[in-house]
XYZ file of C-alpha atoms in Angstrom:
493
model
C -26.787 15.289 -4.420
C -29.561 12.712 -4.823
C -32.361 14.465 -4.635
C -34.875 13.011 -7.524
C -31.956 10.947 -8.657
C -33.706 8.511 -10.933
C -32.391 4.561 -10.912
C -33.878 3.557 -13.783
C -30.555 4.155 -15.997
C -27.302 2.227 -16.174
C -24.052 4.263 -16.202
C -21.957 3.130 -19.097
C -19.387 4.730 -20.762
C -19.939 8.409 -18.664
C -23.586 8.154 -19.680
C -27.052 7.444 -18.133
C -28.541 5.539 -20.455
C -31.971 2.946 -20.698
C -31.237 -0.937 -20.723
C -31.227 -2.722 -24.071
C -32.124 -6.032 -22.194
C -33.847 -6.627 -18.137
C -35.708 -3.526 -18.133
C -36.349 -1.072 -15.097
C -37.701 -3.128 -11.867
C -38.894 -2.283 -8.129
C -36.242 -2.655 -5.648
C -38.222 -4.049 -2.913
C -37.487 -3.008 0.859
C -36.883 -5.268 3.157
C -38.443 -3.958 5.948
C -42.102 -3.575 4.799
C -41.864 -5.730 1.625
C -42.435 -3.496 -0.726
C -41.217 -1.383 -3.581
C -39.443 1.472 -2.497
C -37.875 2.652 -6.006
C -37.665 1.403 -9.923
C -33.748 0.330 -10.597
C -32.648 -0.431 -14.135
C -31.696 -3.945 -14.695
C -29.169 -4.290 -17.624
C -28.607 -7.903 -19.720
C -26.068 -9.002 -21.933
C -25.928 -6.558 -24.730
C -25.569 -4.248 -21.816
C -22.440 -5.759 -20.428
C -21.018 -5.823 -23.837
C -21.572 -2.286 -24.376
C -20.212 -1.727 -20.654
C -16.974 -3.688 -21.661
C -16.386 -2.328 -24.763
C -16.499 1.514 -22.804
C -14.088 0.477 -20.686
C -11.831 -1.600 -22.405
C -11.288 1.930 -24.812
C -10.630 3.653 -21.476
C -8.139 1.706 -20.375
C -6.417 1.954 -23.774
C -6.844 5.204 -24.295
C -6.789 7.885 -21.270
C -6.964 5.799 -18.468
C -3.754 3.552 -18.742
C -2.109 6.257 -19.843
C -2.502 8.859 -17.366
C 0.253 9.287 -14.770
C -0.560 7.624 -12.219
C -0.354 10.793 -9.794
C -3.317 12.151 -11.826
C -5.132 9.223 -11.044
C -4.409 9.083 -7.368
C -5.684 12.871 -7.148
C -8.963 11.835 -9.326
C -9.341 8.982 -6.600
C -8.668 11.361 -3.498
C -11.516 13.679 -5.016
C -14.039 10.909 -5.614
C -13.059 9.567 -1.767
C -13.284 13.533 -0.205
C -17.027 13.762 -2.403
C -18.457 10.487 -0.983
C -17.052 12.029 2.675
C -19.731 14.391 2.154
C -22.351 11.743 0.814
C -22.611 9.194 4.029
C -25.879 9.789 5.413
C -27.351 9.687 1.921
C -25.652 6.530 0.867
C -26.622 5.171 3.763
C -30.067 5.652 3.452
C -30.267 4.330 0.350
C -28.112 0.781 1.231
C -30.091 0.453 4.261
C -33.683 1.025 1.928
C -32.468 -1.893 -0.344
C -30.495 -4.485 2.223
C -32.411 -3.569 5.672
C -29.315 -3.022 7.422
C -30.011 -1.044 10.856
C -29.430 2.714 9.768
C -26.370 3.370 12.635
C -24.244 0.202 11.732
C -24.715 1.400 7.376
C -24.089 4.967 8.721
C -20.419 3.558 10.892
C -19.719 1.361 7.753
C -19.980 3.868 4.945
C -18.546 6.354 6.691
C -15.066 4.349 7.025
C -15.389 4.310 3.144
C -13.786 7.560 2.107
C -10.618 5.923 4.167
C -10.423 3.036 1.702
C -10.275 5.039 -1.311
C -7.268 7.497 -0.048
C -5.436 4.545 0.973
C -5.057 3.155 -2.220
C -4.910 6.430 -3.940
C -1.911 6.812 -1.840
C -0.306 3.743 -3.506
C -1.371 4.482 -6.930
C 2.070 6.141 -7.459
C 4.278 3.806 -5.690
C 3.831 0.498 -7.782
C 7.686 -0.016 -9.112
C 9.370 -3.105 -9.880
C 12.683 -4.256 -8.409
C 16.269 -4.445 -10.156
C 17.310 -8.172 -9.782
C 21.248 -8.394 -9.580
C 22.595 -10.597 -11.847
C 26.101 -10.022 -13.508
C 27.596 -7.339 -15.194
C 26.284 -8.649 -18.584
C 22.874 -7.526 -18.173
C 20.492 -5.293 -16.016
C 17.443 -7.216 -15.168
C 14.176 -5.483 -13.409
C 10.576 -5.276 -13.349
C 7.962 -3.579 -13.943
C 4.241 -3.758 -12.976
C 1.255 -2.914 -14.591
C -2.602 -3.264 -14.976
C -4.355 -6.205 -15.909
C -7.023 -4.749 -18.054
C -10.911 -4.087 -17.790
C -12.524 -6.111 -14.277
C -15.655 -6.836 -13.942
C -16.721 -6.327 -10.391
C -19.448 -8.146 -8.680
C -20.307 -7.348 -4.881
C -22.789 -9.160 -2.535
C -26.399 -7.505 -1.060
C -25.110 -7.520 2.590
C -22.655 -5.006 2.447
C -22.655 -3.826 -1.607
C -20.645 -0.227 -0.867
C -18.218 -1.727 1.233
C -17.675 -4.467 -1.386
C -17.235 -1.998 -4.044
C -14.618 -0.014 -1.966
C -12.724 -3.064 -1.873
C -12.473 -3.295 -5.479
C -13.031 -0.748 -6.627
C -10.227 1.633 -5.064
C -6.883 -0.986 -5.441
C -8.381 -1.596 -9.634
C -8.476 2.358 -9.795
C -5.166 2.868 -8.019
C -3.862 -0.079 -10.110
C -4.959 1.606 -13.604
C -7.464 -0.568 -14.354
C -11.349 -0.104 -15.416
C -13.982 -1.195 -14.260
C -17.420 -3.148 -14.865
C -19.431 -3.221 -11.448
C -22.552 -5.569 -11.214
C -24.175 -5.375 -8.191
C -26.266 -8.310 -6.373
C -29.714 -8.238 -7.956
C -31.593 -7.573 -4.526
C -29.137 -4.641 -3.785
C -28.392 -2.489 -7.174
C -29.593 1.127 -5.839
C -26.799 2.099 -4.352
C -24.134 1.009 -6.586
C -25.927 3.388 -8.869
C -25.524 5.907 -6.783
C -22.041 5.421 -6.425
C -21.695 5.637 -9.956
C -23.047 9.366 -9.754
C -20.403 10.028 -7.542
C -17.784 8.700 -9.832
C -19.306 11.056 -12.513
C -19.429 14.323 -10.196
C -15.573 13.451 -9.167
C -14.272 14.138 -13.151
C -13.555 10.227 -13.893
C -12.988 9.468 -17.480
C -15.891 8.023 -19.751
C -15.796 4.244 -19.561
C -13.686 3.783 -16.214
C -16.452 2.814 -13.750
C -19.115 1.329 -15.350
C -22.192 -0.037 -12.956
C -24.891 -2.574 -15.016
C -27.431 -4.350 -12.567
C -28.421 -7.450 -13.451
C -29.249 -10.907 -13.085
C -26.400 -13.633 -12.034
C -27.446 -15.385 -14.618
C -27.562 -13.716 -17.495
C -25.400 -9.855 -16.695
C -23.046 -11.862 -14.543
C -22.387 -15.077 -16.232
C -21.664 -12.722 -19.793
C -19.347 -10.252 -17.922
C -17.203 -13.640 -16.426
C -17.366 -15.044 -20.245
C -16.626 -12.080 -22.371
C -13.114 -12.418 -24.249
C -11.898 -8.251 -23.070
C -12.803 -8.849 -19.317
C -9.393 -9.763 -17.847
C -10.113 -10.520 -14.327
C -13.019 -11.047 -11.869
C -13.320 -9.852 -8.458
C -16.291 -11.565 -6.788
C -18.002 -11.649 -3.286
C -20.373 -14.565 -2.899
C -21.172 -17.707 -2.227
C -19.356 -20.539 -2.852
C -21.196 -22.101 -5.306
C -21.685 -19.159 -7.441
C -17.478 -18.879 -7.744
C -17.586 -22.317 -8.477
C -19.800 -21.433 -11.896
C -17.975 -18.104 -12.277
C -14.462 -20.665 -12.543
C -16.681 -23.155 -14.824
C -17.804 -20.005 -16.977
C -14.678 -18.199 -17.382
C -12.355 -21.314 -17.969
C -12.616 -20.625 -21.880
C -10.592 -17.138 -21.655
C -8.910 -17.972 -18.548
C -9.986 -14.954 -16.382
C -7.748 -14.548 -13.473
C -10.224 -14.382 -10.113
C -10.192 -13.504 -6.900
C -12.788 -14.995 -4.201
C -14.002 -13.558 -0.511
C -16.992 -16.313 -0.367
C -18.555 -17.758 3.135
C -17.429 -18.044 6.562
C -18.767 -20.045 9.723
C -16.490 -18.306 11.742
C -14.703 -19.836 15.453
C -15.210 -17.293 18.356
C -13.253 -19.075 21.222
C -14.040 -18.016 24.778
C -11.234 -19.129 27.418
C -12.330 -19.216 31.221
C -9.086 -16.566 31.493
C -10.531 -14.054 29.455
C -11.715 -10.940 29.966
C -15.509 -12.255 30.307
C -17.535 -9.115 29.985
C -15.742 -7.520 26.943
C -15.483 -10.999 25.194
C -19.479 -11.472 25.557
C -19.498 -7.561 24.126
C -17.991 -8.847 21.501
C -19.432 -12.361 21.072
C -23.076 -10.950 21.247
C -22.375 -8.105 18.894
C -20.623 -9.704 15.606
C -23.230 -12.727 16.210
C -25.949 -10.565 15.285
C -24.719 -7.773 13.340
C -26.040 -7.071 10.275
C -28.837 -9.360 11.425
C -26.303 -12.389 11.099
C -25.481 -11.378 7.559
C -22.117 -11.054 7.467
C -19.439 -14.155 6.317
C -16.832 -12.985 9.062
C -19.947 -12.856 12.365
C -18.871 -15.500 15.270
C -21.987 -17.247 14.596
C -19.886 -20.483 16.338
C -19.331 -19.439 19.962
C -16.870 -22.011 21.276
C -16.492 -21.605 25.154
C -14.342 -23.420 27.661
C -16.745 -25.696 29.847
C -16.023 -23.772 33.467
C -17.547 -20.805 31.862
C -20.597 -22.047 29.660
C -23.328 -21.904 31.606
C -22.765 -18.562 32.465
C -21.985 -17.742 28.617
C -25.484 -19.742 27.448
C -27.267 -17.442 30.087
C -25.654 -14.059 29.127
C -26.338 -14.640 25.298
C -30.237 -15.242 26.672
C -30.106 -12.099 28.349
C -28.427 -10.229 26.010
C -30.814 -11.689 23.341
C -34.026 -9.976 24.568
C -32.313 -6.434 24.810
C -31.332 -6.311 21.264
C -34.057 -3.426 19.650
C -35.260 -5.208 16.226
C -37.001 -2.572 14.386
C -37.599 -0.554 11.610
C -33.711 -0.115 10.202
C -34.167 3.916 9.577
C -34.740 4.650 12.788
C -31.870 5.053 14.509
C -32.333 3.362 17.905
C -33.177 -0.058 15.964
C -30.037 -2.425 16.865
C -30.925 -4.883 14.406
C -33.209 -4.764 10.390
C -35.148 -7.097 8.964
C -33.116 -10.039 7.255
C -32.028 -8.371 3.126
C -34.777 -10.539 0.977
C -37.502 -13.019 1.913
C -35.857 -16.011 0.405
C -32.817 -15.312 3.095
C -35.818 -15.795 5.891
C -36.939 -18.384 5.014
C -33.355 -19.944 4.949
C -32.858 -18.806 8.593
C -36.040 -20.354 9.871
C -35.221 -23.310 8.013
C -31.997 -23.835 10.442
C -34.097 -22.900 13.376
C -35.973 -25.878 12.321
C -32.654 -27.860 11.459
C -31.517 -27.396 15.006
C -34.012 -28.428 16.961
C -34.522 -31.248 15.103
C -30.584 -32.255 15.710
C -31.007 -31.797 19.426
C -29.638 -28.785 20.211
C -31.390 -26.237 22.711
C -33.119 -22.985 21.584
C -32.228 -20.531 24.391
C -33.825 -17.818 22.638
C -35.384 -16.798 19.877
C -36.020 -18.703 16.442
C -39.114 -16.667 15.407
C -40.166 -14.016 12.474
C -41.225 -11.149 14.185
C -44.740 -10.341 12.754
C -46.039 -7.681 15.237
C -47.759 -4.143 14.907
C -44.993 -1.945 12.877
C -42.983 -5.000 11.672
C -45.512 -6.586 9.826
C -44.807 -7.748 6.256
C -40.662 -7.116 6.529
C -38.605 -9.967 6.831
C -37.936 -9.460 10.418
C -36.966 -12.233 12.705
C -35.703 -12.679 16.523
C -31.696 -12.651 17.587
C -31.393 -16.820 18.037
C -29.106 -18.669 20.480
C -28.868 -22.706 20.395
C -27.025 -24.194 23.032
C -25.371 -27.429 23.976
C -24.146 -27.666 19.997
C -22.115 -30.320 18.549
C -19.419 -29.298 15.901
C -20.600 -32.222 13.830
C -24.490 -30.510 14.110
C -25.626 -28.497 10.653
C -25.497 -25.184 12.174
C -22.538 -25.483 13.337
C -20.853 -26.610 9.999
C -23.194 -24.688 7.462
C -23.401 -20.815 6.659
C -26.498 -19.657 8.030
C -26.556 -15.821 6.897
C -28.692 -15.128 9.939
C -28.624 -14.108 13.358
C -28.131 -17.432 14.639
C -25.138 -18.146 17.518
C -24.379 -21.740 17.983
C -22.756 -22.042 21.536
C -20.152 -25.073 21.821
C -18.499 -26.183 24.756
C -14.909 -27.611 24.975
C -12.537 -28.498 27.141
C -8.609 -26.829 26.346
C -6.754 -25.551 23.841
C -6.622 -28.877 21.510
C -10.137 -29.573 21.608
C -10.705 -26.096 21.174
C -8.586 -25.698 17.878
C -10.065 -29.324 16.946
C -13.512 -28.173 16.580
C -12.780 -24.393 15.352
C -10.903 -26.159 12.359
C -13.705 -28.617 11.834
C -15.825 -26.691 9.133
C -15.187 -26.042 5.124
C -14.184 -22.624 6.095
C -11.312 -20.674 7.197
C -11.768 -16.600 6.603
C -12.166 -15.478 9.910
C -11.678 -16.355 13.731
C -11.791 -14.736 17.235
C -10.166 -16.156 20.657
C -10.348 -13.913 23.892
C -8.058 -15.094 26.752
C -5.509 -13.512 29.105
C -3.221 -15.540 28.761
C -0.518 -14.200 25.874
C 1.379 -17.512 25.184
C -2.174 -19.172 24.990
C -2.917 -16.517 22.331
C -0.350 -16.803 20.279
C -0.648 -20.824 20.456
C -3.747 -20.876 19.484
C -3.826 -17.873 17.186
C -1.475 -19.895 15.402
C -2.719 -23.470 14.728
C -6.189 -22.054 13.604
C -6.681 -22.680 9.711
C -8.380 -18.882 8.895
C -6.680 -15.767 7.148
C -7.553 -13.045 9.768
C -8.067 -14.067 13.848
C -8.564 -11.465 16.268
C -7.460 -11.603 20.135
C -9.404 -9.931 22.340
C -11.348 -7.742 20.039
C -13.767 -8.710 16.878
C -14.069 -7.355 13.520
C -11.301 -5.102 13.339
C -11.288 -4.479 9.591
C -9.489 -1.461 8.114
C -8.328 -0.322 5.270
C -4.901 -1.589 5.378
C -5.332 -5.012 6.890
C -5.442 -7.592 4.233
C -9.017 -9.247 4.587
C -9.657 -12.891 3.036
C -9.341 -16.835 3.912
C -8.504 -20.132 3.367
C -10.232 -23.450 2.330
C -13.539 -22.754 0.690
C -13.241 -19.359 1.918
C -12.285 -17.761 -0.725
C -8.823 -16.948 -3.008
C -6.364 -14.254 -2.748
C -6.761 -10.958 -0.617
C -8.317 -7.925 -0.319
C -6.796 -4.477 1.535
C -3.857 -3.576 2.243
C -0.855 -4.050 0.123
C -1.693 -7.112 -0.853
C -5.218 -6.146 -2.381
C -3.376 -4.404 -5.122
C -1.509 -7.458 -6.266
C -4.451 -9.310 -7.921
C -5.111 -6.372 -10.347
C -1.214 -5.973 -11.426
C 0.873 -7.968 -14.032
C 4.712 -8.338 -13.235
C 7.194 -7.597 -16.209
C 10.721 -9.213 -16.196
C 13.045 -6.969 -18.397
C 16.435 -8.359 -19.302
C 18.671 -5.614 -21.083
C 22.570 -6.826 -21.945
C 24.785 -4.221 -21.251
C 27.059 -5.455 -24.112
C 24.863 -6.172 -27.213
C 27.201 -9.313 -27.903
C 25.530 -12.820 -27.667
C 28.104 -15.288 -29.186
C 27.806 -17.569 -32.128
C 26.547 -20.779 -31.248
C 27.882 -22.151 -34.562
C 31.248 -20.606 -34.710
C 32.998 -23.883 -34.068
């Protein structure tokens, strides 16, 4: 379906058409440095026209089709981009670096997302609210309006899945802006959204700067609500920005997520787990472990097996699929890595392994750099309270559950956690008193479709999947109807 599909257009309004401001740019890859492809880059006349297409198709055919008809538009687009994985994945993996099998496992999950909230698209009633016989009160939901989308370059299809499919199944339209380092495949999803028979105007997709596409699709007066994945500072702007009109948002921003190892636990799968989601995605991920907390008994042995484990990880060219691990997404996310490699040692903590770019024969000019461990960490230390983005584990030692809990509640965060013990009361316990909104036991990373995904603290606001991703897209209605007609005279005496 993509072959010689060109980039250089936005998709607005059911068209391909050229930018009016930002041009056409390379898309650099990040595993050799260089171009790889020419992507359009729209500005702010662009998002205006992008708005205006789908604000009339969400007051026109859009908001007005029954919603059955839009779940069965959504199951085609989901059963079409079944048939598109390997392609999509080559194309995220060209423009973020990720290792070809984990973009491949990722994107193929997609399709799921979309029929789960076409299944809902049809089942979003109200409730009747008894009251007396004098009236019948209900509600009655419905959809915000246009949103303007904006996903992150780590993991841009999954991001769009998430908001994409509940604004769809919602009856909402959309504007997506992709991260400017990652806009390639988000205009290839848009091709998809053509070839499925979507309406003119109800996905949109305008790459573009932050600071100029993004900051006029959070301002404009007929974008309702914003669904952003980011960093924190950017939602702080994006709050700043769209104060004026009072757009509704919705935030999944950083993590520096708690993986606590108990001397009961299941040792071997917890390090399968510990060693994996800390260098996933070469570190790039807000929910990774990248703070290993393990009870003191066990440490040593802990320290040594993320050494070991360290050297067998394959970092390598990310389309070739025995690489474990890519090249970080953009240089300027290098350079932030090395700088905490830097930070660490000069706060006293020990680099185990690792803590290098990787410049050798094959790798040289990507942005390539070695799966790091630092060990004897203090919560207090920078790497242990600051998102890294990289594949950097900090190993902490405690001693019991308080202590434990104590230091895995220590940071700004609170999105995700992990605690492996055998121990069931223990689990729940601790489960329990740890400030995140997801925490696994005994497994990592389980993220599906219906599992509401999102945190607390400076982690972000509201949820995504699930039932409770749909809520941030819908408007309730209260409807009061007397079942008499009489309302009395106020005045009568």
């Amino acid at each position: 379906m993509f072959d010689g599909f060109a980039f250089d257009r936005l998709f607005i309004g059911g068209e391909w058409v050229k930018p009016l401001g930002g041009g056409v740019r390379p898309s650099i890859d990040p595993a050799t440095g260089a171009p790889w492809g020419d992507v359009a880059f729209g500005g702010a006349r662009d998002i205006d026209r992008a708005v205006a297409a789908a604000k009339a198709a969400f007051e026109g055919p859009w908001r007005a089709m029954p919603p059955w008809e839009r779940a069965a538009l959504l199951r085609n687009f989901a059963d079409l981009y079944a048939t598109q994985v390997d392609a999509l994945a080559q194309i995220e993996t060209r423009d973020n670096g990720r290792a070809i099998r984990e973009s491949r496992g990722d994107i193929g999950l997609h399709s799921q997302y979309y029929h789960w909230f076409a299944s809902l698209a049809d089942k979003l009633g109200g409730r009747t609210i008894p009251m007396d016989d004098s009236v019948h009160a209900f509600t009655t939901r419905h959809p915000v309006g246009v949103v303007g989308a904006i996903t992150p370059w780590n993991v841009p299809m999954m991001a769009a899945a998430w908001k994409l499919g509940p604004a769809l199944a919602a009856g909402c339209t959309v504007v997506l802006k992709p991260a400017e380092s990652t806009p390639a495949s988000s205009l290839a999803l848009a091709k998809l959204f053509e070839a499925a028979g979507f309406p003119p105007g109800v996905v949109n997709v305008v790459p573009g700067d932050g600071t100029v596409a993004g900051a006029r699709l959070v301002e404009h007066p007929d974008v309702a609500k914003i669904s952003f994945t980011g960093e924190g500072s950017t939602a702080k702007t994006i709050l700043k920005t769209g104060a004026d009109t009072l757009t509704r948002c919705t935030f999944e921003l950083g993590g520096k997520a708690p993986h606590i190892i108990f001397a009961d636990a299941d040792i071997e799968n917890a390090l399968n787990a510990a060693t994996g989601s800390a260098w996933a995605l070469c570190g790039q991920s807000c929910a990774l472990g990248s703070r290993v907390l393990v009870e003191r008994s066990i440490y040593d042995r802990v320290v040594e097996a993320f050494r070991e484990r360290a050297g067998r990880v394959r970092v390598g060219m990310p389309l070739d699929p025995a690489t474990h691990m890519g090249p970080q997404a953009h240089a300027q996310q290098l350079d932030k890595t090395l700088s905490y490699v830097g930070i660490g040692r000069d706060e006293g903590a020990q680099l185990v392994a690792g803590g290098n770019r990787i410049d050798r024969d094959g790798l040289t000019g990507g942005y390539f750099v070695e799966p790091t461990v630092f060990a004897d960490v203090r919560a207090d230390m920078r790497i242990a309270q600051e998102e890294i983005f990289g594949p950097v584990a900090a190993i902490i030692p405690f001693d019991g559950e308080d202590e434990a809990v104590r230091i895995a509640n220590s940071t700004p965060y609170g999105l995700a956690a992990g605690l492996w013990s055998s121990d069931t009361g223990r689990a729940h316990r601790v489960a329990a008193r740890i400030e995140a909104g997801m925490v696994w036991v005994n497994t990592y990373r389980y993220i599906r479709w219906s599992t509401p995904y999102g945190g607390v603290k400076q982690s972000g606001w509201g949820r995504e999947n699930g039932l409770e991703g749909l809520d941030p897209f819908l408007e309730t209605k209260t409807t009061i109807i007397s079942t008499t007609g009489k309302f009395p005279d106020p005045f009568a005496s």
